[in-house]
Short mmCIF file of C-alpha atoms in Angstrom, two decimals:
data_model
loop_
_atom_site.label_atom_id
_atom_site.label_comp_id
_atom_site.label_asym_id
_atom_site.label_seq_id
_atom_site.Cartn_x
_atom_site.Cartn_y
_atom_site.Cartn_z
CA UNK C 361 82.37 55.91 83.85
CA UNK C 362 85.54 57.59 84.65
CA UNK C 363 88.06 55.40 85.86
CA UNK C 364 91.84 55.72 87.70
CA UNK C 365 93.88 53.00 87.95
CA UNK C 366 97.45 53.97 89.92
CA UNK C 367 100.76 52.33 89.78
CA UNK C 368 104.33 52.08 90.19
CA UNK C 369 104.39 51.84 93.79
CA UNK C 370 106.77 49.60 96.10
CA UNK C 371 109.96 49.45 98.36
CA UNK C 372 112.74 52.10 97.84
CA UNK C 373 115.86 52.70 99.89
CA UNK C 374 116.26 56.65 101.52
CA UNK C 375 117.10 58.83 98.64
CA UNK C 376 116.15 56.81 95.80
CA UNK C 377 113.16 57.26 93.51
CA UNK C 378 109.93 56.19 92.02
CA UNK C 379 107.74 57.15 89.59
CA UNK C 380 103.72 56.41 89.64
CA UNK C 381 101.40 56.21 86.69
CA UNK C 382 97.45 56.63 86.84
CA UNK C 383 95.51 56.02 83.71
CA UNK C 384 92.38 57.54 83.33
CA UNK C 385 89.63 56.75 81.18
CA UNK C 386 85.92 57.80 81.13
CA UNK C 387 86.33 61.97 80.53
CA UNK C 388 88.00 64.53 78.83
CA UNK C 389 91.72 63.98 79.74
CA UNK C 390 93.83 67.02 80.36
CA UNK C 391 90.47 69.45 80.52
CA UNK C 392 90.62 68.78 84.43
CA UNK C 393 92.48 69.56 87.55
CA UNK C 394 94.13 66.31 88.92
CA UNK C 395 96.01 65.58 91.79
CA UNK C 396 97.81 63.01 94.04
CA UNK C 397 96.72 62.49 97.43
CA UNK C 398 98.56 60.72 99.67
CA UNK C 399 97.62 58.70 103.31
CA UNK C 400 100.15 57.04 105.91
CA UNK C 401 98.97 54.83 108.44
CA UNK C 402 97.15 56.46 111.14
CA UNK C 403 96.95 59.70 109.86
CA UNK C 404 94.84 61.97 107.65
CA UNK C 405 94.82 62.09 103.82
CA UNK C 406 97.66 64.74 102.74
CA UNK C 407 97.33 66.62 99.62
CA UNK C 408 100.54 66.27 97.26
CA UNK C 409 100.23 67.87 94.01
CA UNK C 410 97.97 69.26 91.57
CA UNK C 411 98.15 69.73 87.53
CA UNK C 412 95.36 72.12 86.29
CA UNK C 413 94.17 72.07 82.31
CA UNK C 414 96.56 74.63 81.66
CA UNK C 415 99.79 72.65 82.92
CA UNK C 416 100.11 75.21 86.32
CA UNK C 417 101.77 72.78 88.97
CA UNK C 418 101.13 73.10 92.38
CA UNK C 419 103.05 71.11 95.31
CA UNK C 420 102.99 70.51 98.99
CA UNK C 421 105.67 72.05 101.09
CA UNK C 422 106.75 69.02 101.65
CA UNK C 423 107.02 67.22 98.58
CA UNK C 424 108.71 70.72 96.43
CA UNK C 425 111.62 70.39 94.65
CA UNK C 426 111.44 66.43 94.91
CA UNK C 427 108.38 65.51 93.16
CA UNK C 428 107.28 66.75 90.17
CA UNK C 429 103.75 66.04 88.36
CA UNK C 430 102.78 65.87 84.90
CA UNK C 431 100.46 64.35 82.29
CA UNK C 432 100.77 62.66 78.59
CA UNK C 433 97.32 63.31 76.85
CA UNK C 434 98.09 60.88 73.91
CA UNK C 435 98.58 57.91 77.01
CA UNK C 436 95.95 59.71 79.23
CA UNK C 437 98.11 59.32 81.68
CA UNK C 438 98.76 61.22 85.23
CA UNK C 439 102.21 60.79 86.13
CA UNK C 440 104.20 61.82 89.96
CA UNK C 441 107.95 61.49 89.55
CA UNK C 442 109.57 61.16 93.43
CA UNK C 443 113.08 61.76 93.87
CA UNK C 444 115.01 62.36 97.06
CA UNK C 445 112.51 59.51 98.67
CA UNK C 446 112.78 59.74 102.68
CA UNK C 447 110.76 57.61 105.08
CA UNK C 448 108.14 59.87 105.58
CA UNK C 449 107.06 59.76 102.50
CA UNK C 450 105.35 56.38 103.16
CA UNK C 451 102.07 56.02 102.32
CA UNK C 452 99.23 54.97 99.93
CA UNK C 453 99.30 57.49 96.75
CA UNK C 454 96.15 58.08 95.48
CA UNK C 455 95.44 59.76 92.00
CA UNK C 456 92.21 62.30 91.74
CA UNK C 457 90.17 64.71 89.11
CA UNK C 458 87.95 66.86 89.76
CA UNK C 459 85.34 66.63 86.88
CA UNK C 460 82.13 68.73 87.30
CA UNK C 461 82.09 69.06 91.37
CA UNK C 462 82.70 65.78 91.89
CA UNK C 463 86.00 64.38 93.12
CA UNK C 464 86.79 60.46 91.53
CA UNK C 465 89.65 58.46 93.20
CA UNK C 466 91.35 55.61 91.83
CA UNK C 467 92.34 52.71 93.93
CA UNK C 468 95.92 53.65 95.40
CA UNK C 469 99.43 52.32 95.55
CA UNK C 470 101.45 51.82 98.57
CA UNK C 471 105.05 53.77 98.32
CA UNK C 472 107.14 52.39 101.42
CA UNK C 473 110.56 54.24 101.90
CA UNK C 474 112.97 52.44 104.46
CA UNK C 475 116.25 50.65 104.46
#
C-alpha cells in the first residue's frame, strides 16, 4: 500500500522558517511526480510545488524563491524547505504522488505563521 506520512509542521514567527518531511513507502520512490498541496481554512486546496522523476521543480507564484522542494531516495523522503514564512502561508501541507493515474495523499501538517 503506498503510504505518506507528513511532518515538521507548527508555529513560526513572520520571516522565519520550516522545513516538512513526508516519508513514503509502498512504490517506487523517486520514479514519480510528487507534490505539496496546501489548504487554509475556508478556502480551496492550493497547489505548491512539484518534483518530477527527473528532479525538474516546479513552484507556485506564490511560494517561488521561498520554498524549495526536493527528495532523498536512500530516506524515501519528500522534503519542502519554507523560508521567508508570512501569514498567509497558513495552512495544512499536504504531501502527494501521482503513481499510475491515481493521486495518494498523506495525512497533512498544519504550518501556522503569526506573531
Amino acid at each position: 500500500d503506498v503510504q505518506l506520512q507528513a511532518s515538521g509542521g507548527g508555529l513560526v514567527q513572520p520571516g522565519g522558517s520550516l522545513r516538512l518531511s513526508c516519508a513514503a513507502s509502498g512504490f517506487g520512490f523517486g520514479n514519480y511526480k510528487m507534490s505539496w498541496v496546501r489548504q487554509a481554512p475556508g478556502k480551496a486546496p492550493e497547489w505548491v510545488s512539484t518534483i518530477d522523476s527527473d528532479a525538474d521543480t516546479y513552484y507556485s507564484d506564490s511560494v517561488k524563491g521561498r520554498f524549495t522542494i526536493s527528495t532523498d531516495n536512500a530516506k524515501r523522503t519528500l522534503y519542502l524547505q519554507m523560508n521567508s514564512l508570512k501569514p498567509e502561508d497558513t495552512a495544512v501541507y499536504y504531501c502527494n504522488v501521482l503513481r499510475i493515474g491515481t493521486n495518494y495523499w498523506g495525512q497533512g501538517t498544519q504550518v501556522t505563521v503569526s506573531s
